[in-house]
Short mmCIF file of C-alpha atoms in Angstrom, two decimals:
data_model
loop_
_atom_site.label_atom_id
_atom_site.label_comp_id
_atom_site.label_asym_id
_atom_site.label_seq_id
_atom_site.Cartn_x
_atom_site.Cartn_y
_atom_site.Cartn_z
CA UNK A 1 53.66 15.51 44.32
CA UNK A 2 56.58 13.79 42.65
CA UNK A 3 59.43 11.94 44.33
CA UNK A 4 61.56 13.53 47.08
CA UNK A 5 65.26 13.56 46.37
CA UNK A 6 67.21 10.86 48.18
CA UNK A 7 69.85 13.22 49.55
CA UNK A 8 67.28 15.04 51.65
CA UNK A 9 66.12 12.09 53.72
CA UNK A 10 68.49 13.10 56.51
CA UNK A 11 66.56 16.37 56.76
CA UNK A 12 63.36 14.41 57.35
CA UNK A 13 65.01 12.48 60.16
CA UNK A 14 66.21 15.74 61.70
CA UNK A 15 62.78 17.30 61.42
CA UNK A 16 61.11 14.35 63.14
CA UNK A 17 63.72 14.41 65.93
CA UNK A 18 63.09 18.12 66.37
CA UNK A 19 59.37 17.41 66.41
CA UNK A 20 59.74 14.89 69.23
CA UNK A 21 61.82 17.34 71.26
CA UNK A 22 59.35 20.11 70.58
CA UNK A 23 56.51 17.82 71.63
CA UNK A 24 58.09 17.40 75.03
CA UNK A 25 58.50 21.16 75.34
CA UNK A 26 55.10 22.25 74.02
CA UNK A 27 53.14 19.40 75.53
CA UNK A 28 54.62 19.92 79.01
CA UNK A 29 55.48 16.97 81.21
CA UNK A 30 52.96 14.13 81.43
CA UNK A 31 52.66 14.74 85.17
CA UNK A 32 51.57 18.35 84.69
CA UNK A 33 47.78 17.73 84.75
CA UNK A 34 48.10 15.76 87.97
CA UNK A 35 50.14 18.53 89.56
CA UNK A 36 47.59 21.09 88.53
CA UNK A 37 44.82 19.02 90.03
CA UNK A 38 46.05 20.19 93.37
CA UNK A 39 44.50 23.57 92.59
CA UNK A 40 41.04 22.08 92.03
CA UNK A 41 39.88 23.25 95.49
CA UNK A 42 40.84 26.85 94.73
CA UNK A 43 37.83 29.19 94.47
CA UNK A 44 36.19 29.08 91.03
CA UNK A 45 38.34 26.29 89.52
CA UNK A 46 37.19 22.73 88.94
CA UNK A 47 38.15 19.86 86.67
CA UNK A 48 35.33 18.12 84.83
CA UNK A 49 34.53 15.57 82.14
CA UNK A 50 32.44 16.76 79.20
CA UNK A 51 30.75 14.37 76.78
CA UNK A 52 31.67 15.35 73.26
CA UNK A 53 30.42 14.07 69.93
CA UNK A 54 29.44 10.41 70.10
CA UNK A 55 29.94 10.38 73.87
CA UNK A 56 33.73 10.89 73.65
CA UNK A 57 35.02 12.10 77.03
CA UNK A 58 36.79 15.47 76.86
CA UNK A 59 38.87 16.43 79.88
CA UNK A 60 38.17 20.03 80.82
CA UNK A 61 38.48 22.67 83.50
CA UNK A 62 36.07 25.43 84.41
CA UNK A 63 37.01 28.76 85.95
CA UNK A 64 34.19 30.98 87.20
CA UNK A 65 34.19 34.53 88.55
CA UNK A 66 34.55 34.87 92.30
CA UNK A 67 31.14 34.79 93.93
CA UNK A 68 29.38 33.53 90.81
CA UNK A 69 26.04 31.99 91.61
CA UNK A 70 22.36 32.67 91.89
CA UNK A 71 20.50 33.84 88.83
CA UNK A 72 23.21 36.11 87.46
CA UNK A 73 24.80 34.99 84.20
CA UNK A 74 28.20 35.85 82.73
CA UNK A 75 29.73 35.87 79.26
CA UNK A 76 31.49 32.59 78.55
CA UNK A 77 34.72 31.93 76.67
CA UNK A 78 35.54 28.43 75.42
CA UNK A 79 39.23 27.64 74.95
CA UNK A 80 40.10 24.40 73.10
CA UNK A 81 43.68 23.35 73.75
CA UNK A 82 46.47 23.79 71.24
CA UNK A 83 47.94 20.84 69.38
CA UNK A 84 49.66 18.41 71.77
CA UNK A 85 49.03 20.45 74.94
CA UNK A 86 47.18 19.37 78.12
CA UNK A 87 44.07 20.96 79.58
CA UNK A 88 45.95 23.30 81.94
CA UNK A 89 47.46 25.21 79.00
CA UNK A 90 45.29 28.31 79.44
CA UNK A 91 44.89 28.29 83.22
CA UNK A 92 46.72 31.60 83.74
CA UNK A 93 44.68 33.35 81.06
CA UNK A 94 41.48 31.66 82.24
CA UNK A 95 42.02 33.11 85.72
CA UNK A 96 42.52 36.57 84.27
CA UNK A 97 39.36 36.26 82.21
CA UNK A 98 37.38 34.95 85.17
CA UNK A 99 38.74 37.78 87.27
CA UNK A 100 37.14 40.22 84.87
CA UNK A 101 33.77 38.48 84.87
CA UNK A 102 33.91 35.58 82.40
CA UNK A 103 33.03 31.95 82.80
CA UNK A 104 35.89 30.09 81.11
CA UNK A 105 35.80 26.48 79.89
CA UNK A 106 39.03 24.95 78.65
CA UNK A 107 38.94 21.45 77.22
CA UNK A 108 41.49 19.04 75.84
CA UNK A 109 40.59 18.37 72.23
CA UNK A 110 39.85 14.77 71.29
CA UNK A 111 42.75 12.46 70.61
CA UNK A 112 45.24 14.23 72.91
CA UNK A 113 46.38 13.46 76.44
CA UNK A 114 43.55 12.18 78.64
CA UNK A 115 40.66 13.06 76.33
CA UNK A 116 39.13 10.18 74.40
CA UNK A 117 38.92 9.57 70.67
CA UNK A 118 41.48 10.02 67.92
CA UNK A 119 43.17 13.11 66.49
CA UNK A 120 40.86 14.38 63.74
CA UNK A 121 42.77 17.57 62.80
CA UNK A 122 39.81 19.94 63.21
CA UNK A 123 37.54 17.56 61.34
CA UNK A 124 33.76 17.30 61.79
CA UNK A 125 34.03 15.47 65.16
CA UNK A 126 36.12 18.36 66.54
CA UNK A 127 33.56 20.92 65.43
CA UNK A 128 30.77 18.83 66.93
CA UNK A 129 32.81 18.63 70.15
CA UNK A 130 33.05 22.42 70.32
CA UNK A 131 29.29 22.70 70.04
CA UNK A 132 28.84 20.09 72.78
CA UNK A 133 31.16 22.06 75.06
CA UNK A 134 29.07 25.21 74.49
CA UNK A 135 25.94 23.17 75.29
CA UNK A 136 27.56 21.90 78.49
CA UNK A 137 28.71 25.37 79.57
CA UNK A 138 25.21 26.81 79.15
CA UNK A 139 23.65 23.91 81.04
CA UNK A 140 26.19 23.59 83.87
CA UNK A 141 27.67 27.04 84.53
CA UNK A 142 26.27 30.57 84.96
CA UNK A 143 27.00 31.18 81.26
CA UNK A 144 24.88 33.61 79.26
CA UNK A 145 23.85 31.78 76.04
CA UNK A 146 23.71 35.09 74.16
CA UNK A 147 27.33 35.98 75.00
CA UNK A 148 29.49 33.05 73.87
CA UNK A 149 33.05 33.49 72.66
CA UNK A 150 35.91 31.21 71.64
CA UNK A 151 39.64 31.79 71.63
CA UNK A 152 43.00 30.09 71.66
CA UNK A 153 46.31 29.50 69.98
CA UNK A 154 47.26 27.41 66.94
CA UNK A 155 45.01 24.32 66.78
CA UNK A 156 42.53 26.07 69.06
CA UNK A 157 42.42 29.06 66.72
CA UNK A 158 41.48 26.92 63.74
CA UNK A 159 38.84 24.99 65.70
CA UNK A 160 37.41 28.26 67.06
CA UNK A 161 37.01 29.73 63.57
CA UNK A 162 35.44 26.54 62.24
CA UNK A 163 33.10 26.35 65.23
CA UNK A 164 32.01 29.95 64.60
CA UNK A 165 31.09 28.94 61.06
CA UNK A 166 28.92 26.07 62.29
CA UNK A 167 27.43 27.51 65.51
CA UNK A 168 25.75 30.89 65.39
CA UNK A 169 25.87 31.13 69.19
CA UNK A 170 29.59 32.00 68.93
CA UNK A 171 29.52 35.80 68.89
CA UNK A 172 33.26 36.55 69.03
CA UNK A 173 36.52 34.73 68.27
CA UNK A 174 40.15 35.58 69.04
CA UNK A 175 42.21 33.26 66.79
CA UNK A 176 45.91 33.46 67.67
CA UNK A 177 48.61 31.87 65.47
CA UNK A 178 46.05 29.80 63.62
CA UNK A 179 45.19 28.91 60.09
CA UNK A 180 42.49 29.94 57.67
CA UNK A 181 43.61 27.73 54.78
CA UNK A 182 45.18 24.49 55.99
CA UNK A 183 46.25 23.37 52.52
CA UNK A 184 47.96 26.67 51.76
CA UNK A 185 49.67 26.54 55.15
CA UNK A 186 51.50 23.23 54.75
CA UNK A 187 51.36 22.82 50.96
CA UNK A 188 51.89 26.34 49.64
CA UNK A 189 53.27 26.59 46.15
CA UNK A 190 52.27 22.93 45.73
CA UNK A 191 55.22 22.07 47.97
CA UNK A 192 55.11 19.97 51.13
CA UNK A 193 56.36 21.87 54.18
CA UNK A 194 58.54 19.06 55.47
CA UNK A 195 59.60 20.43 58.86
CA UNK A 196 56.22 21.93 59.76
CA UNK A 197 54.40 18.70 58.93
CA UNK A 198 57.05 16.65 60.74
CA UNK A 199 56.67 18.86 63.81
CA UNK A 200 52.90 18.41 63.90
CA UNK A 201 52.96 14.68 63.22
CA UNK A 202 55.79 14.03 65.65
CA UNK A 203 54.17 15.86 68.55
CA UNK A 204 50.82 14.30 67.65
CA UNK A 205 52.23 10.79 67.96
CA UNK A 206 54.04 11.71 71.18
CA UNK A 207 51.04 13.15 73.02
CA UNK A 208 47.99 11.72 71.27
CA UNK A 209 46.41 9.10 69.06
CA UNK A 210 46.35 9.88 65.32
CA UNK A 211 43.21 8.53 63.68
CA UNK A 212 43.22 6.39 60.53
CA UNK A 213 42.38 9.39 58.30
CA UNK A 214 45.35 11.36 59.64
CA UNK A 215 47.68 8.37 59.32
CA UNK A 216 46.70 7.90 55.69
CA UNK A 217 47.06 11.60 54.97
CA UNK A 218 50.53 11.65 56.55
CA UNK A 219 51.61 8.65 54.49
CA UNK A 220 50.41 10.18 51.22
CA UNK A 221 51.63 13.69 52.04
CA UNK A 222 55.14 12.92 53.18
CA UNK A 223 55.40 10.12 50.62
CA UNK A 224 54.61 12.65 47.88
CA UNK A 225 51.79 10.54 46.42
CA UNK A 226 50.69 12.71 43.51
CA UNK A 227 47.86 10.30 42.70
CA UNK A 228 46.20 11.32 45.99
CA UNK A 229 46.78 15.06 45.59
CA UNK A 230 43.13 15.96 44.93
CA UNK A 231 42.04 13.92 47.95
CA UNK A 232 44.60 15.61 50.17
CA UNK A 233 43.59 19.08 49.01
CA UNK A 234 39.94 18.22 49.72
CA UNK A 235 40.96 16.92 53.16
CA UNK A 236 42.60 20.25 53.93
CA UNK A 237 39.75 22.33 52.51
CA UNK A 238 37.22 20.60 54.76
CA UNK A 239 39.33 21.79 57.70
CA UNK A 240 39.86 25.35 56.44
CA UNK A 241 37.83 28.29 57.82
CA UNK A 242 38.39 30.06 54.49
CA UNK A 243 36.12 27.47 52.85
CA UNK A 244 33.37 28.48 55.29
CA UNK A 245 33.85 32.26 55.31
CA UNK A 246 30.30 32.83 54.00
CA UNK A 247 28.91 31.05 57.07
CA UNK A 248 30.97 33.21 59.42
CA UNK A 249 29.84 36.35 57.61
CA UNK A 250 26.24 35.20 57.77
CA UNK A 251 26.50 34.46 61.50
CA UNK A 252 28.03 37.90 62.13
CA UNK A 253 30.78 36.59 64.43
CA UNK A 254 33.35 39.25 65.39
CA UNK A 255 36.76 37.86 64.39
CA UNK A 256 40.20 38.85 65.64
CA UNK A 257 43.18 37.27 63.87
CA UNK A 258 46.75 37.50 65.20
CA UNK A 259 49.85 35.85 63.83
CA UNK A 260 53.63 36.21 63.49
CA UNK A 261 55.48 37.23 60.34
CA UNK A 262 57.77 34.21 60.56
CA UNK A 263 55.21 31.56 61.50
CA UNK A 264 56.81 28.38 60.14
CA UNK A 265 53.64 26.31 60.61
CA UNK A 266 50.91 28.70 59.44
CA UNK A 267 52.50 31.46 57.29
CA UNK A 268 50.78 34.87 57.45
CA UNK A 269 49.57 35.15 53.84
CA UNK A 270 46.58 32.87 54.30
CA UNK A 271 45.38 34.84 57.36
CA UNK A 272 45.58 38.13 55.46
CA UNK A 273 43.63 36.74 52.51
CA UNK A 274 40.96 35.34 54.84
CA UNK A 275 40.73 38.65 56.67
CA UNK A 276 40.00 40.51 53.45
CA UNK A 277 37.04 38.20 52.74
CA UNK A 278 35.43 38.76 56.12
CA UNK A 279 32.56 41.27 56.24
CA UNK A 280 31.97 41.02 60.01
CA UNK A 281 33.63 43.17 62.72
CA UNK A 282 37.26 42.14 62.31
CA UNK A 283 40.82 42.85 63.37
CA UNK A 284 44.19 41.66 62.00
CA UNK A 285 47.49 41.80 63.91
CA UNK A 286 50.97 40.73 62.77
CA UNK A 287 54.13 40.78 64.90
CA UNK A 288 57.68 39.42 64.72
CA UNK A 289 58.17 35.81 65.77
CA UNK A 290 57.51 32.21 64.87
CA UNK A 291 54.57 29.93 65.56
CA UNK A 292 52.90 31.04 68.84
CA UNK A 293 56.10 32.64 70.16
CA UNK A 294 54.51 36.10 70.42
CA UNK A 295 51.70 35.00 72.75
CA UNK A 296 53.39 32.08 74.55
CA UNK A 297 54.63 34.21 77.53
CA UNK A 298 50.99 34.97 78.28
CA UNK A 299 50.44 31.29 79.09
CA UNK A 300 52.69 31.84 82.11
CA UNK A 301 50.64 34.82 83.19
CA UNK A 302 53.30 37.30 82.06
CA UNK A 303 52.31 40.65 80.51
CA UNK A 304 51.52 40.03 76.87
CA UNK A 305 50.07 42.41 74.31
CA UNK A 306 48.58 39.61 72.17
CA UNK A 307 46.44 38.30 75.01
CA UNK A 308 45.70 41.86 76.16
CA UNK A 309 44.36 42.58 72.68
CA UNK A 310 42.31 39.38 72.69
CA UNK A 311 40.70 40.34 76.01
CA UNK A 312 39.89 43.83 74.71
CA UNK A 313 38.26 42.21 71.68
CA UNK A 314 36.19 39.84 73.79
CA UNK A 315 35.32 42.58 76.31
CA UNK A 316 33.86 44.77 73.59
CA UNK A 317 31.94 42.09 71.71
CA UNK A 318 30.76 39.95 74.65
CA UNK A 319 30.53 42.41 77.54
CA UNK A 320 29.73 45.54 75.56
CA UNK A 321 32.71 47.41 77.04
CA UNK A 322 33.31 50.76 75.35
CA UNK A 323 37.10 50.34 75.12
CA UNK A 324 37.51 51.93 71.70
CA UNK A 325 38.50 48.72 69.88
CA UNK A 326 35.69 49.32 67.38
CA UNK A 327 37.00 52.81 66.56
CA UNK A 328 40.64 51.85 65.99
CA UNK A 329 42.05 51.06 62.57
CA UNK A 330 41.61 47.30 62.34
CA UNK A 331 44.97 46.25 60.83
CA UNK A 332 47.82 46.52 63.32
CA UNK A 333 51.39 45.46 62.52
CA UNK A 334 54.85 45.65 64.05
CA UNK A 335 57.94 45.60 61.84
CA UNK A 336 60.55 42.93 62.44
CA UNK A 337 63.06 45.77 62.58
CA UNK A 338 61.37 47.26 65.64
CA UNK A 339 59.67 50.59 66.21
CA UNK A 340 56.06 51.31 67.04
CA UNK A 341 52.92 49.55 65.92
CA UNK A 342 51.54 50.79 62.62
CA UNK A 343 47.82 50.80 61.90
CA UNK A 344 45.94 50.65 58.60
CA UNK A 345 42.29 50.69 57.49
CA UNK A 346 42.69 47.40 55.58
CA UNK A 347 45.30 44.90 54.43
CA UNK A 348 45.70 46.29 50.91
CA UNK A 349 46.83 49.63 52.40
CA UNK A 350 49.78 48.01 54.18
CA UNK A 351 52.08 47.82 51.15
CA UNK A 352 50.39 50.33 48.87
CA UNK A 353 53.60 51.60 47.22
CA UNK A 354 54.86 48.52 45.34
CA UNK A 355 58.07 48.83 43.34
CA UNK A 356 59.55 46.37 40.85
CA UNK A 357 63.06 45.00 40.65
CA UNK A 358 63.72 43.81 37.12
CA UNK A 359 65.19 40.32 36.76
CA UNK A 360 66.87 40.59 33.41
CA UNK A 361 69.03 38.12 31.51
CA UNK A 362 69.01 34.34 31.50
CA UNK A 363 70.20 32.21 34.41
CA UNK A 364 70.57 28.42 34.45
CA UNK A 365 71.11 26.46 37.66
CA UNK A 366 71.62 22.81 38.51
CA UNK A 367 69.13 21.20 40.86
CA UNK A 368 69.51 18.86 43.85
CA UNK A 369 72.18 20.87 45.68
CA UNK A 370 71.54 23.36 48.51
CA UNK A 371 73.29 26.58 47.53
CA UNK A 372 73.47 27.86 51.10
CA UNK A 373 70.43 30.10 50.77
CA UNK A 374 67.63 28.72 52.90
CA UNK A 375 64.67 29.68 55.07
CA UNK A 376 66.21 28.50 58.34
CA UNK A 377 64.83 26.01 60.85
CA UNK A 378 61.18 25.73 61.82
CA UNK A 379 60.37 27.11 65.28
CA UNK A 380 63.92 28.44 65.73
CA UNK A 381 65.03 30.88 63.04
CA UNK A 382 62.10 33.28 63.28
CA UNK A 383 62.25 33.15 67.08
CA UNK A 384 65.90 34.24 66.89
CA UNK A 385 64.82 37.03 64.56
CA UNK A 386 62.12 38.03 67.07
CA UNK A 387 64.31 38.13 70.16
CA UNK A 388 67.82 38.98 68.93
CA UNK A 389 67.20 40.30 65.37
CA UNK A 390 69.12 37.37 63.86
CA UNK A 391 67.28 36.03 60.79
CA UNK A 392 68.82 33.39 58.49
CA UNK A 393 71.81 34.84 56.64
CA UNK A 394 73.88 34.06 53.56
CA UNK A 395 76.92 35.62 51.92
CA UNK A 396 75.37 36.63 48.62
CA UNK A 397 78.68 37.07 46.67
CA UNK A 398 79.79 33.59 47.75
CA UNK A 399 76.65 31.70 46.73
CA UNK A 400 77.69 29.18 44.04
CA UNK A 401 76.16 30.35 40.76
CA UNK A 402 75.92 26.79 39.48
CA UNK A 403 73.22 26.18 42.07
CA UNK A 404 71.72 29.63 42.71
CA UNK A 405 70.45 32.39 40.43
CA UNK A 406 71.03 35.87 41.88
CA UNK A 407 69.71 39.31 40.97
CA UNK A 408 70.41 42.56 42.85
CA UNK A 409 68.70 45.91 43.10
CA UNK A 410 70.52 49.21 43.11
CA UNK A 411 71.91 50.45 46.42
CA UNK A 412 69.18 52.43 48.19
CA UNK A 413 69.86 55.97 49.35
CA UNK A 414 66.96 55.92 51.82
CA UNK A 415 65.44 53.22 54.05
CA UNK A 416 63.02 50.89 52.28
CA UNK A 417 60.12 49.92 54.57
CA UNK A 418 58.86 46.61 53.16
CA UNK A 419 55.28 45.90 54.18
CA UNK A 420 53.10 43.07 52.91
CA UNK A 421 53.61 40.46 50.21
CA UNK A 422 56.45 40.49 47.67
CA UNK A 423 55.54 38.82 44.37
CA UNK A 424 57.82 37.07 41.91
CA UNK A 425 56.99 36.80 38.22
CA UNK A 426 59.39 34.94 35.96
CA UNK A 427 59.64 32.46 33.10
CA UNK A 428 61.06 29.01 33.80
CA UNK A 429 62.04 26.03 31.72
CA UNK A 430 63.28 22.71 33.04
CA UNK A 431 65.07 19.72 31.61
CA UNK A 432 62.58 17.53 33.50
CA UNK A 433 58.78 17.52 33.75
CA UNK A 434 58.77 18.10 37.55
CA UNK A 435 60.77 20.38 39.77
CA UNK A 436 60.96 22.67 42.79
CA UNK A 437 62.40 26.12 43.18
CA UNK A 438 62.64 28.30 46.27
CA UNK A 439 62.81 32.10 46.01
CA UNK A 440 64.49 34.21 48.71
CA UNK A 441 64.52 37.97 49.19
CA UNK A 442 67.57 39.25 51.08
CA UNK A 443 68.59 42.56 52.63
CA UNK A 444 72.24 42.84 51.55
CA UNK A 445 74.69 45.05 53.45
CA UNK A 446 77.89 46.69 52.14
CA UNK A 447 79.95 43.54 52.85
CA UNK A 448 77.57 41.28 50.94
CA UNK A 449 75.97 39.61 53.96
CA UNK A 450 72.31 38.96 53.22
CA UNK A 451 69.64 38.85 55.93
CA UNK A 452 66.52 36.95 54.92
CA UNK A 453 63.51 39.19 54.37
CA UNK A 454 61.13 36.56 52.99
CA UNK A 455 60.95 33.43 50.88
CA UNK A 456 58.53 30.85 49.44
CA UNK A 457 58.69 27.50 47.59
CA UNK A 458 57.16 26.55 44.24
CA UNK A 459 56.73 23.09 42.73
CA UNK A 460 55.57 22.10 39.23
CA UNK A 461 54.60 18.79 37.64
CA UNK A 462 53.67 17.68 34.14
CA UNK A 463 55.65 20.34 32.27
CA UNK A 464 57.14 19.68 28.84
CA UNK A 465 60.95 19.55 29.23
CA UNK A 466 62.61 22.54 27.57
CA UNK A 467 59.36 24.46 27.11
CA UNK A 468 59.23 27.79 29.03
CA UNK A 469 56.26 28.53 31.28
CA UNK A 470 55.35 31.50 33.51
CA UNK A 471 55.65 31.34 37.29
CA UNK A 472 53.87 33.68 39.67
CA UNK A 473 54.80 33.22 43.30
CA UNK A 474 53.82 35.14 46.41
CA UNK A 475 56.55 35.25 49.03
CA UNK A 476 55.48 35.05 52.68
CA UNK A 477 54.16 38.39 53.92
CA UNK A 478 56.42 40.42 56.19
CA UNK A 479 57.34 43.84 57.56
CA UNK A 480 61.03 44.66 57.39
CA UNK A 481 63.08 47.87 57.13
CA UNK A 482 66.03 47.84 54.72
CA UNK A 483 68.61 50.41 55.91
CA UNK A 484 69.91 53.15 53.64
CA UNK A 485 73.05 52.02 51.83
CA UNK A 486 71.81 48.44 51.50
CA UNK A 487 70.28 46.70 48.51
CA UNK A 488 67.84 43.85 47.94
CA UNK A 489 68.79 40.58 46.30
CA UNK A 490 66.54 37.87 44.92
CA UNK A 491 68.06 34.40 45.08
CA UNK A 492 66.50 31.27 43.59
CA UNK A 493 67.75 27.75 44.20
CA UNK A 494 66.21 24.26 44.31
CA UNK A 495 66.77 22.81 47.79
CA UNK A 496 65.68 23.93 51.25
CA UNK A 497 65.52 21.67 54.34
CA UNK A 498 62.15 23.21 55.23
CA UNK A 499 60.52 21.59 52.20
CA UNK A 500 60.31 18.38 50.20
CA UNK A 501 61.85 19.03 46.79
CA UNK A 502 60.83 17.39 43.54
CA UNK A 503 63.81 17.85 41.24
CA UNK A 504 64.80 14.62 39.49
CA UNK A 505 68.50 13.83 39.52
CA UNK A 506 70.44 15.90 37.00
CA UNK A 507 67.66 18.47 36.44
CA UNK A 508 68.48 22.01 35.39
CA UNK A 509 66.25 25.08 35.64
CA UNK A 510 66.55 28.12 33.38
CA UNK A 511 65.10 31.52 34.27
CA UNK A 512 64.55 34.00 31.47
CA UNK A 513 62.97 37.40 30.93
CA UNK A 514 61.29 37.60 27.51
CA UNK A 515 60.85 41.07 26.07
CA UNK A 516 57.10 40.45 25.83
CA UNK A 517 56.85 39.23 29.43
CA UNK A 518 59.70 40.62 31.57
CA UNK A 519 60.61 38.97 34.85
CA UNK A 520 60.50 40.97 38.08
CA UNK A 521 59.94 40.87 41.81
CA UNK A 522 57.40 43.37 43.08
CA UNK A 523 58.30 44.65 46.55
CA UNK A 524 55.51 46.25 48.64
CA UNK A 525 56.61 49.40 50.47
CA UNK A 526 54.99 51.54 53.11
CA UNK A 527 53.93 54.87 51.69
CA UNK A 528 56.37 57.58 52.72
#
């Protein structure tokens, strides 16, 4: 994992500060659980302690349908809390679910707030806890053991998918803004996602108790300890539903996945790849936004199509409701540019009409300096894109060519509807054995202003200085409409505040396009 460049340490400090502020916002005020306790006498709502794995106390609340009792049982939905949030997180949605006939159990995952134990990052104790909560619900509520579902956002989504792999009682899952591959989420392109990791670690320290395994991982990860890379990858794989997809398929759990195009914590690519490997009843939804911003209004009880879709999914697979969800095309996406939802039979049909932009010539850039092209700020830039259509921008003609390589397409006479995953193929040589590059795809208007369409980082180690090698890089999946009269530009530089970079001082990168192996970026387009 190399050695982060000294000049970027201020970015780490900024990311941690942002993480602490975000922790206060996402975690709610410490007094919130006590305030909510005043509702404990309301019909159907009670606060309880559940013994998790090893006797660890998990703080929980239970919401039951009005009039529940006697011998009648109800489908049950278990909602683990998101990272750094208290047990009242899902109370508004729990009431809605209970109002339509569900028993709902929400519990604070171990290591956070008033629950016991340490933060295990969806490790084996967390999965064992989920199973204990299902046991408790069946034993202590009018829950039907044959109709168990799990759902939730972010951390809860990952735990729900992992629990479904290890507990065949879980018949349906709605995993919102979660991860399928934890390593690929925060270490894609072999590059540490500095701000995303800082956000998670900062809010974890603020609202919970990181365990020794997490503390060691954080030290090695942010310290770029390449000697521990295999151990860190194994740590992430153990916590990745994608590593257990065969179990989920064998159990037959119905899986709904929903995420945002600009999720700066869990990028969409890994969800799409996981979806394609599932053979169970499944659904995939992508919308504009950043991490959990699409479904967050639903936590306040506001109308929200993500949560509406989750309830339809659970209704069909747990209650047997004939609501048509099984007859709809399973892949549903909304372009960042607006318009109506588009539906597809599978993920590979989303960007079926790929077109290449040739990256000819030879370009050499100096490392260690931010050219001005960057992916924005975690938890902010994609939210601005979602709400006010303001993605990160850069003046493409003014980017300093010493620090950024730039290629442009022709000007398009018709709109280009980008759908799916753009792929870069190029040949790189470096003056040093390690390095980082970041590729950006921009929508460039007539005045040269580029709006970010997608990007992704790539890091290499152990390369022979001066010897060219091929690079294949998938940019983060997206849906974006390039207006007629605009063009696309691919920009590559070496520094982005979102990531830890590994370019030694004085390094230079050269991009070439050999005749026998031409360089290009393949752009996936919606079929006209």
